[in-house]
Structures are given as structure tokens and as C-alpha cells.
Tab-separated table of C-alpha atoms in Angstrom:
chain	number	residue	atom	x	y	z
A	1	UNK	CA	9.008	6.381	-4.624
A	2	UNK	CA	5.583	6.890	-1.809
A	3	UNK	CA	6.384	8.432	0.982
A	4	UNK	CA	5.020	5.087	2.875
A	5	UNK	CA	8.463	3.484	1.274
A	6	UNK	CA	10.784	5.865	2.261
A	7	UNK	CA	8.673	5.818	6.199
A	8	UNK	CA	9.046	2.724	6.211
A	9	UNK	CA	12.435	1.671	6.917
A	10	UNK	CA	13.083	4.883	9.611
A	11	UNK	CA	10.387	3.093	11.521
A	12	UNK	CA	11.369	-0.335	11.654
A	13	UNK	CA	15.012	0.908	12.392
A	14	UNK	CA	12.874	2.771	15.545
A	15	UNK	CA	11.526	-0.460	16.526
A	16	UNK	CA	14.681	-1.324	17.463
A	17	UNK	CA	15.662	1.388	19.371
A	18	UNK	CA	15.554	2.053	22.861
A	19	UNK	CA	16.054	6.116	22.677
A	20	UNK	CA	12.604	6.075	20.194
A	21	UNK	CA	11.114	4.048	22.458
A	22	UNK	CA	11.609	5.801	25.973
A	23	UNK	CA	10.829	8.999	23.306
A	24	UNK	CA	6.672	7.585	21.981
A	25	UNK	CA	6.357	5.319	25.297
A	26	UNK	CA	5.950	8.797	26.944
A	27	UNK	CA	3.678	10.500	25.047
A	28	UNK	CA	0.460	10.739	26.571
A	29	UNK	CA	-1.411	9.836	23.186
A	30	UNK	CA	0.333	7.077	22.326
A	31	UNK	CA	-1.688	4.871	24.872
A	32	UNK	CA	-4.632	5.356	23.074
A	33	UNK	CA	-3.852	4.411	20.047
A	34	UNK	CA	-1.673	1.340	21.397
A	35	UNK	CA	-5.094	0.054	22.977
A	36	UNK	CA	-6.427	-0.147	18.894
A	37	UNK	CA	-3.892	-2.716	18.496
A	38	UNK	CA	-3.082	-3.983	21.743
A	39	UNK	CA	-4.983	-6.433	23.784
A	40	UNK	CA	-4.131	-4.615	27.136
A	41	UNK	CA	-1.003	-5.253	28.938
A	42	UNK	CA	-2.609	-8.069	31.518
A	43	UNK	CA	-3.855	-11.752	30.822
A	44	UNK	CA	-7.743	-10.745	32.123
A	45	UNK	CA	-7.383	-7.936	29.677
A	46	UNK	CA	-6.423	-10.904	26.337
A	47	UNK	CA	-8.206	-13.315	27.835
A	48	UNK	CA	-11.770	-10.835	27.462
A	49	UNK	CA	-10.959	-9.749	24.187
A	50	UNK	CA	-10.312	-13.541	23.037
A	51	UNK	CA	-13.586	-14.173	24.229
A	52	UNK	CA	-15.092	-10.615	22.642
A	53	UNK	CA	-13.450	-12.641	19.372
A	54	UNK	CA	-14.159	-15.913	19.699
A	55	UNK	CA	-18.066	-14.522	20.209
A	56	UNK	CA	-18.692	-13.240	16.516
A	57	UNK	CA	-17.319	-16.553	15.331
A	58	UNK	CA	-13.450	-15.595	14.576
A	59	UNK	CA	-10.580	-17.793	15.836
A	60	UNK	CA	-7.867	-16.394	17.841
A	61	UNK	CA	-3.801	-16.711	17.677
A	62	UNK	CA	-2.516	-14.605	20.524
A	63	UNK	CA	0.358	-12.917	21.559
A	64	UNK	CA	2.943	-12.515	24.510
A	65	UNK	CA	4.580	-9.660	23.570
A	66	UNK	CA	8.751	-9.826	24.063
A	67	UNK	CA	11.421	-10.889	22.125
A	68	UNK	CA	15.347	-9.978	21.648
A	69	UNK	CA	15.227	-11.596	25.426
A	70	UNK	CA	18.942	-12.188	26.636
A	71	UNK	CA	17.922	-13.122	30.465
A	72	UNK	CA	17.314	-16.679	31.294
A	73	UNK	CA	15.128	-15.389	34.014
A	74	UNK	CA	13.119	-13.381	31.839
A	75	UNK	CA	12.863	-16.474	29.201
A	76	UNK	CA	11.353	-18.374	31.813
A	77	UNK	CA	9.392	-16.274	33.070
A	78	UNK	CA	7.691	-15.983	29.788
A	79	UNK	CA	7.335	-19.699	29.350
A	80	UNK	CA	5.209	-19.810	32.811
A	81	UNK	CA	2.980	-16.554	30.968
A	82	UNK	CA	2.365	-18.749	28.985
A	83	UNK	CA	1.255	-21.942	30.897
A	84	UNK	CA	-0.887	-19.728	33.119
A	85	UNK	CA	-2.373	-18.276	30.047
A	86	UNK	CA	-3.096	-21.574	28.144
A	87	UNK	CA	-4.613	-22.918	31.583
A	88	UNK	CA	-7.012	-19.990	31.435
A	89	UNK	CA	-7.647	-20.448	27.076
A	90	UNK	CA	-8.993	-24.542	28.156
A	91	UNK	CA	-12.002	-22.928	29.271
A	92	UNK	CA	-12.939	-21.351	26.117
A	93	UNK	CA	-11.360	-23.968	24.073
A	94	UNK	CA	-14.556	-26.368	22.575
A	95	UNK	CA	-13.526	-29.779	21.383
A	96	UNK	CA	-12.426	-30.395	18.253
A	97	UNK	CA	-14.686	-32.672	16.004
A	98	UNK	CA	-12.296	-34.524	14.088
A	99	UNK	CA	-8.431	-33.741	13.442
A	100	UNK	CA	-9.389	-32.202	10.453
A	101	UNK	CA	-11.172	-29.944	12.061
A	102	UNK	CA	-9.248	-26.204	12.919
A	103	UNK	CA	-8.811	-24.915	16.410
A	104	UNK	CA	-9.951	-21.770	17.241
A	105	UNK	CA	-7.500	-21.291	19.546
A	106	UNK	CA	-3.545	-20.575	19.452
A	107	UNK	CA	-0.788	-19.486	21.044
A	108	UNK	CA	1.698	-17.681	19.150
A	109	UNK	CA	5.376	-17.763	20.648
A	110	UNK	CA	8.697	-16.216	19.440
A	111	UNK	CA	11.909	-18.108	19.979
A	112	UNK	CA	13.664	-15.123	21.329
A	113	UNK	CA	11.587	-14.489	23.888
A	114	UNK	CA	12.113	-17.941	25.213
A	115	UNK	CA	16.255	-17.559	25.363
A	116	UNK	CA	17.628	-18.205	21.911
A	117	UNK	CA	19.184	-15.788	22.115
A	118	UNK	CA	21.071	-16.353	25.487
A	119	UNK	CA	24.470	-16.523	24.546
A	120	UNK	CA	25.016	-20.078	25.602
A	121	UNK	CA	22.946	-22.835	24.943
A	122	UNK	CA	20.204	-20.257	23.459
A	123	UNK	CA	19.490	-22.800	21.074
A	124	UNK	CA	18.764	-25.838	23.367
A	125	UNK	CA	16.638	-23.479	26.059
A	126	UNK	CA	14.689	-22.291	23.343
A	127	UNK	CA	13.625	-25.789	22.102
A	128	UNK	CA	13.337	-27.474	25.938
A	129	UNK	CA	10.904	-23.798	26.835
A	130	UNK	CA	8.969	-24.408	23.039
A	131	UNK	CA	8.557	-27.739	24.412
A	132	UNK	CA	6.409	-26.536	27.474
A	133	UNK	CA	4.142	-24.773	26.127
A	134	UNK	CA	3.351	-26.913	23.111
A	135	UNK	CA	2.885	-29.602	26.096
A	136	UNK	CA	0.101	-27.263	27.727
A	137	UNK	CA	-1.144	-26.381	24.501
A	138	UNK	CA	-2.441	-29.905	23.626
A	139	UNK	CA	-3.566	-30.294	26.707
A	140	UNK	CA	-5.856	-27.335	26.242
A	141	UNK	CA	-7.132	-28.598	22.992
A	142	UNK	CA	-4.711	-25.410	21.437
A	143	UNK	CA	-2.751	-25.012	18.664
A	144	UNK	CA	1.061	-23.540	18.629
A	145	UNK	CA	2.797	-21.809	16.089
A	146	UNK	CA	6.009	-20.192	15.981
A	147	UNK	CA	6.246	-16.847	14.739
A	148	UNK	CA	9.160	-15.875	12.025
A	149	UNK	CA	11.461	-12.792	13.277
A	150	UNK	CA	14.161	-11.230	10.906
A	151	UNK	CA	16.300	-13.148	8.670
A	152	UNK	CA	19.000	-14.048	11.263
A	153	UNK	CA	16.873	-15.951	13.062
A	154	UNK	CA	15.267	-18.550	10.355
A	155	UNK	CA	17.303	-21.368	10.095
A	156	UNK	CA	17.552	-21.714	14.120
A	157	UNK	CA	13.965	-21.118	13.850
A	158	UNK	CA	13.358	-23.763	11.676
A	159	UNK	CA	15.569	-25.739	13.261
A	160	UNK	CA	13.713	-25.578	16.767
A	161	UNK	CA	10.690	-25.959	14.495
A	162	UNK	CA	11.296	-29.549	12.769
A	163	UNK	CA	12.331	-30.681	16.144
A	164	UNK	CA	9.377	-30.033	17.838
A	165	UNK	CA	7.225	-31.021	14.968
A	166	UNK	CA	8.717	-34.601	15.729
A	167	UNK	CA	6.623	-34.523	19.414
A	168	UNK	CA	4.134	-32.018	18.120
A	169	UNK	CA	2.559	-32.915	14.111
A	170	UNK	CA	0.596	-30.107	14.024
A	171	UNK	CA	2.857	-26.794	15.239
A	172	UNK	CA	2.991	-24.147	12.777
A	173	UNK	CA	5.724	-21.487	11.756
A	174	UNK	CA	5.543	-18.233	9.843
A	175	UNK	CA	7.702	-17.600	6.687
A	176	UNK	CA	7.818	-14.399	5.266
A	177	UNK	CA	7.215	-13.623	1.705
A	178	UNK	CA	9.827	-11.129	1.184
A	179	UNK	CA	12.783	-12.944	2.081
A	180	UNK	CA	13.808	-14.309	-1.042
A	181	UNK	CA	14.716	-17.947	0.440
A	182	UNK	CA	10.922	-18.105	1.503
A	183	UNK	CA	10.177	-20.103	-1.699
A	184	UNK	CA	12.174	-22.883	-0.918
A	185	UNK	CA	11.128	-23.274	2.040
A	186	UNK	CA	7.714	-23.136	1.306
A	187	UNK	CA	8.038	-26.021	-0.991
A	188	UNK	CA	10.396	-27.534	2.100
A	189	UNK	CA	7.167	-26.982	4.901
A	190	UNK	CA	4.612	-28.138	2.427
A	191	UNK	CA	3.761	-31.552	3.439
A	192	UNK	CA	1.126	-33.974	4.843
A	193	UNK	CA	0.075	-31.976	8.735
A	194	UNK	CA	2.412	-28.891	8.443
A	195	UNK	CA	0.655	-26.126	9.183
A	196	UNK	CA	2.742	-22.345	7.420
A	197	UNK	CA	1.563	-18.736	8.340
A	198	UNK	CA	2.010	-16.427	5.245
A	199	UNK	CA	2.910	-13.232	5.949
A	200	UNK	CA	4.651	-10.564	3.584
A	201	UNK	CA	7.159	-9.914	6.607
A	202	UNK	CA	7.532	-6.829	9.030
A	203	UNK	CA	11.630	-6.199	9.958
A	204	UNK	CA	14.016	-4.385	7.952
A	205	UNK	CA	16.184	-6.429	5.746
A	206	UNK	CA	18.865	-5.945	3.276
A	207	UNK	CA	18.131	-6.093	-0.684
A	208	UNK	CA	20.965	-8.994	-0.773
A	209	UNK	CA	18.288	-11.142	1.552
A	210	UNK	CA	15.013	-9.394	0.490
A	211	UNK	CA	13.121	-8.409	-1.635
A	212	UNK	CA	12.515	-3.972	-1.843
A	213	UNK	CA	9.431	-2.599	-2.878
A	214	UNK	CA	5.839	-3.290	-2.818
A	215	UNK	CA	5.419	-4.711	-5.789
A	216	UNK	CA	8.146	-7.348	-5.695
A	217	UNK	CA	6.801	-8.067	-2.635
A	218	UNK	CA	3.856	-8.218	-3.557
A	219	UNK	CA	4.716	-11.089	-6.830
A	220	UNK	CA	6.976	-13.215	-3.741
A	221	UNK	CA	3.668	-13.356	-2.047
A	222	UNK	CA	1.556	-14.916	-4.454
A	223	UNK	CA	4.492	-17.134	-5.791
A	224	UNK	CA	4.773	-18.577	-2.180
A	225	UNK	CA	1.050	-18.739	-1.280
A	226	UNK	CA	0.318	-20.903	-4.759
A	227	UNK	CA	3.281	-22.990	-3.623
A	228	UNK	CA	1.266	-23.514	-0.677
A	229	UNK	CA	-1.942	-24.392	-1.633
A	230	UNK	CA	-0.626	-26.988	-4.657
A	231	UNK	CA	0.833	-28.656	-1.413
A	232	UNK	CA	-0.418	-31.013	1.082
A	233	UNK	CA	-0.526	-28.700	4.317
A	234	UNK	CA	-2.881	-26.299	6.120
A	235	UNK	CA	-1.966	-22.766	4.446
A	236	UNK	CA	-2.790	-19.709	7.034
A	237	UNK	CA	-3.100	-16.553	5.042
A	238	UNK	CA	-1.386	-13.825	6.652
A	239	UNK	CA	-2.936	-10.787	5.111
A	240	UNK	CA	-4.791	-7.614	5.334
A	241	UNK	CA	-4.826	-6.957	1.276
A	242	UNK	CA	-8.015	-7.642	-0.854
A	243	UNK	CA	-5.799	-8.927	-4.371
A	244	UNK	CA	-3.796	-11.363	-1.806
A	245	UNK	CA	-7.241	-12.235	0.008
A	246	UNK	CA	-9.360	-12.785	-3.339
A	247	UNK	CA	-5.900	-14.452	-4.860
A	248	UNK	CA	-6.108	-17.307	-1.788
A	249	UNK	CA	-9.480	-17.976	-2.170
A	250	UNK	CA	-9.038	-18.125	-5.789
A	251	UNK	CA	-6.123	-20.719	-5.128
A	252	UNK	CA	-7.596	-22.388	-2.580
A	253	UNK	CA	-10.902	-23.006	-4.813
A	254	UNK	CA	-8.857	-24.164	-8.356
A	255	UNK	CA	-7.020	-26.711	-5.832
A	256	UNK	CA	-10.181	-28.491	-4.450
A	257	UNK	CA	-9.432	-27.138	-1.036
A	258	UNK	CA	-12.476	-27.107	1.565
A	259	UNK	CA	-13.198	-24.460	4.023
A	260	UNK	CA	-11.655	-26.388	6.845
A	261	UNK	CA	-8.177	-27.060	4.709
A	262	UNK	CA	-7.301	-23.412	4.763
A	263	UNK	CA	-7.274	-20.021	6.807
A	264	UNK	CA	-7.315	-15.990	6.669
A	265	UNK	CA	-6.096	-14.006	9.602
A	266	UNK	CA	-5.539	-10.524	10.356
A	267	UNK	CA	-4.089	-8.397	12.825
A	268	UNK	CA	-6.310	-7.238	16.457
A	269	UNK	CA	-7.627	-3.700	15.705
A	270	UNK	CA	-7.703	-3.494	12.152
A	271	UNK	CA	-9.991	-3.997	9.176
A	272	UNK	CA	-12.584	-5.552	11.917
A	273	UNK	CA	-15.474	-4.814	9.266
A	274	UNK	CA	-13.791	-7.275	6.417
A	275	UNK	CA	-12.782	-9.549	9.115
A	276	UNK	CA	-16.936	-10.066	10.058
A	277	UNK	CA	-17.978	-9.827	6.344
A	278	UNK	CA	-15.314	-13.245	5.333
A	279	UNK	CA	-16.974	-14.941	8.663
A	280	UNK	CA	-20.563	-13.953	7.221
A	281	UNK	CA	-19.128	-15.794	3.909
A	282	UNK	CA	-18.595	-18.868	5.954
A	283	UNK	CA	-14.101	-18.183	5.709
A	284	UNK	CA	-12.384	-19.532	9.185
A	285	UNK	CA	-10.619	-15.950	10.233
A	286	UNK	CA	-8.110	-16.325	12.023
A	287	UNK	CA	-7.359	-12.625	14.655
A	288	UNK	CA	-3.986	-12.051	15.841
A	289	UNK	CA	-4.008	-10.423	19.081
A	290	UNK	CA	-1.347	-9.463	20.809
A	291	UNK	CA	-1.021	-8.470	24.705
A	292	UNK	CA	1.964	-7.608	27.502
A	293	UNK	CA	4.081	-4.486	28.287
A	294	UNK	CA	6.262	-5.162	25.866
A	295	UNK	CA	4.217	-3.476	22.652
A	296	UNK	CA	6.712	-0.669	21.294
A	297	UNK	CA	8.268	-2.803	18.860
A	298	UNK	CA	5.115	-4.873	18.157
A	299	UNK	CA	3.677	-1.512	17.558
A	300	UNK	CA	6.000	0.342	15.458
A	301	UNK	CA	5.977	-2.582	12.648
A	302	UNK	CA	2.324	-1.966	12.773
A	303	UNK	CA	2.858	1.652	11.948
A	304	UNK	CA	5.485	0.652	9.088
A	305	UNK	CA	3.027	-1.872	7.764
A	306	UNK	CA	0.454	0.563	6.810
A	307	UNK	CA	0.493	4.086	5.936
A	308	UNK	CA	-3.190	4.775	7.235
A	309	UNK	CA	-2.101	3.806	10.669
A	310	UNK	CA	0.331	6.306	10.825
A	311	UNK	CA	-1.334	8.426	9.358
A	312	UNK	CA	-3.898	7.701	12.350
A	313	UNK	CA	-0.669	8.502	14.895
A	314	UNK	CA	-0.128	12.099	13.677
A	315	UNK	CA	-3.309	13.124	13.545
A	316	UNK	CA	-3.914	12.037	17.264
A	317	UNK	CA	-0.511	13.553	18.154
A	318	UNK	CA	-2.066	16.887	16.454
A	319	UNK	CA	-5.356	16.893	18.084
A	320	UNK	CA	-3.757	16.636	21.467
A	321	UNK	CA	-4.025	19.576	23.493
């Protein structure tokens, strides 16, 4: 077993540990590394970063970091933040030439940050809050995609997505290939007008619900990707893995998809040179751009995903005086 396979569960567990959060956030060098993956803590910093990315021909999806809230005031505050952000982004969003043309600007939402876990009426509150954001995004000329979280939220999340799509047919959602249920979800959600972001998965999940190990997850990703490319929706291929990207391009060509019928996605701060190379090859590529003060959980999941990220972090620690 690779060292990364041993480290990943520990890092994912640490992502949900308040004690580890207090420890990691107090290390001075952490801030410098976080800036590699997170576009600052303020809306101004996020909009500045977004403008720079758009100027290179890439698309963006912006995530205001936060999750697992059980406080109604905090959930409503997250909604207000997104509404203000979308007002700023409206100035950057060009009008789409036609309904088939992808929108260059998108926001990503975590329903748990919108009240999904509230002890009373969590589903209803999250639905209403997401509806407000979707309405503002439509006015701003932006798309919205609902992020995936751990497997215990999947049924609730997809239920809310289906309700929202009655009013906002372009609403996207994320499916995680490592979950054993995802092939069926891909078939169910790959109809006309659907937008599915397929990622491998970034949470610690038990073997009863999720494939374990890189090879099994890679195989599951390819099966899910083929289902989406064979479908009638708009696949969004979220991966930094060259094998997955090459497969996506091959599947798209085999299904006669043109450049406006799918896109590739990568994270802010990862494989920037490759992102620009793909743009030069006339592919659509969207950058997932997170920002905000609640960066810890996101940051730890990025360390868990790639050994190179963790090695970079450890070198930074040992080189600090």
C-alpha cells in the first residue's frame, strides 16, 4: 500500500477535527500555502482572482467556503454573501450568444452551509436559500452548481437539486465517482439539460458505500464518465489526472460532442500550466475558485488528494526558521 493511501484517511479525519484546525491554523507557514489553493478571505480578493482567470480564456466557479452550519443566522449570512458576490460578478459575465453556449461564470454551493443540517426544517431552509441564490445568479448571467458532501447528505442534496431544477433547469450538481451508488445516479441525471460535475470524491467514506483505493476509484470514474458522455446532458469533468482527461476527450469525440457540449475542470492553484495548455487546444476549462475565512476543511482535503500537495506543505514547515 502506498504511503499516500495510509495518509489520506488521517488527513480526511483531520479535516473534521476542531482540535487539528486550531493547531494547523496557528502554524505561521500555513497561511502562505493556503494562498496557493484559496483566493483569499474576502470577496474583493476572489473577484480579482476571478478576473485574472477569465482574462486567460478560462471559466470560473466560485465557492464561498463554509459547511456543516447548524446556525440559522450563519446560514442566512452565507446567502447574503452570495447575493453580494453575484452582484459583483454580473459585471464580468458576458451575455451568452445562445442557450447552448456555456456560461463563463458560475458559483458553487454547499447545501450544508445554507442550513441543510438545521435541527428543524433544514431541508426546507436549504431549499429556500438555494432558490434565492439561483434567482440572483440567473439575473447575473451566471450558472449555479450544487456541491457534493459526504455520503450521508447525498439523498437530501439530490432531492433539493431536483426541486430546484423545476425552476432553474440549468442547475448543475456534483456526483462523486467513488460512491458505489454514483453509476446509477449518473444514469438518472444524464438527461437533456442536465449539468453534472464528476469528481473522484474528497471525503472519508466507509467501504460499505465507497470504492477504496486508487485503482478501484479510477475504474469507477471511467465508468461514470462514459455514462455521462453517452447521455444527453453537459458533463463537467473535474480531474487533474491526465488519464481521466484523455479519456474524457476520447469519449467526447466518440460521442460526437463539440467543444460547447462538455468542459474540463481543475482546482485553483493546481496544474496551472496544464490548464493553459488545454485552453490553447481550444478546450473549455473551468477553475474552481474557493475563498473565505473557513478554509481549513477545504485545505486539508486538498492535502489528502495529492501526495505532492502534502510534500509541499511538509517542506514548507521544515524550511521555516
